[in-house]
């Protein structure tokens, strides 16, 4: 059965990023993360951040973006009747992996 144009537009609003794009991002981003953790250690990544004002600025910028993403996840989890805290914890520990997996496993 074909979806009407209205149903298709509502579907794209509910799921703005295709699962193929999310999987591609995870496949491309994961090796970089693995190499960084292997070379610097999990906590070592954070010590590298505080070596210059430029890296501190990037870190603070990513922190602000992560907080905004967590706020969106909080509202979306309430709206879709999902538990927020496991995803928040995953985001706080692994950064972008939390929201990426949240979107990947999000129901339509």
C-alpha positions in Angstrom: 0.0 0.0 0.0 1.4 3.4 -0.9 1.6 6.1 1.7 -0.1 9.4 1.0 2.0 12.5 0.6 0.9 13.7 4.1 1.9 10.5 5.7 5.3 10.6 4.1 5.9 14.1 5.2 4.9 13.3 8.8 7.2 10.2 8.7 10.1 12.4 7.6 9.4 14.8 10.5 9.4 12.0 13.0 12.6 10.4 11.6 14.6 13.2 10.0 17.8 11.1 9.6 17.7 7.8 7.8 19.1 4.8 9.6 21.6 4.3 6.7 23.1 7.7 7.4 23.3 7.0 11.1 25.0 3.6 10.5 27.4 5.3 8.0 28.4 7.9 10.6 28.9 5.2 13.3 31.0 3.1 10.9 33.2 6.0 9.9 33.5 7.6 13.4 34.1 4.5 15.5 37.6 3.7 14.2 38.7 7.3 15.0 37.4 6.9 18.5 39.0 3.6 19.0 42.4 4.9 17.8 42.1 8.0 20.0 41.3 5.9 23.1 44.1 3.4 22.3 46.7 6.1 21.9 45.6 8.4 24.8 43.3 6.4 27.0 39.8 7.4 27.9 40.9 10.0 30.4 43.9 11.0 28.3 41.5 12.4 25.7 40.4 15.0 28.2 43.9 16.0 29.3 44.7 16.7 25.6 41.7 19.0 25.5 43.1 21.4 28.1 46.4 22.0 26.3 45.4 25.3 24.5 42.6 27.8 24.4 41.7 26.5 20.9 41.1 23.0 22.1 39.3 24.3 25.2 37.0 26.3 22.9 36.2 23.2 20.8 35.5 21.2 23.9 33.1 23.8 25.4 31.4 24.1 22.1 30.8 20.3 22.0 29.7 20.4 25.6 27.1 23.0 24.8 25.9 21.0 21.8 25.8 17.8 23.9 23.6 19.6 26.5 21.2 20.8 23.8 21.1 17.2 22.4 20.4 15.9 25.9 17.5 18.4 26.3 16.1 17.3 23.0 16.5 13.6 23.9 14.7 14.3 27.3 11.7 15.8 25.5 11.7 13.1 22.7 11.9 10.3 25.2 8.9 11.6 27.2 7.0 12.1 23.9 7.8 8.6 22.6 7.5 6.9 26.0 11.1 5.8 26.2 13.5 5.8 29.2 15.8 8.8 29.1 18.5 8.0 31.7 20.2 5.1 29.9 20.6 7.3 26.8 21.8 10.2 28.9 24.4 8.1 30.7 25.6 6.6 27.3 25.9 10.2 26.0 27.8 11.4 29.0 30.2 8.5 28.8 30.6 8.0 25.0 29.7 11.4 23.6 28.1 11.3 20.2 27.5 7.5 20.3 24.6 8.0 22.8 22.5 10.2 20.5 23.5 8.2 17.4 22.3 5.0 19.0 19.2 6.7 20.4 18.3 7.8 16.8 19.2 4.4 15.3 17.0 2.5 17.7 14.2 5.1 17.7 10.8 3.7 16.7 8.8 5.4 14.0 
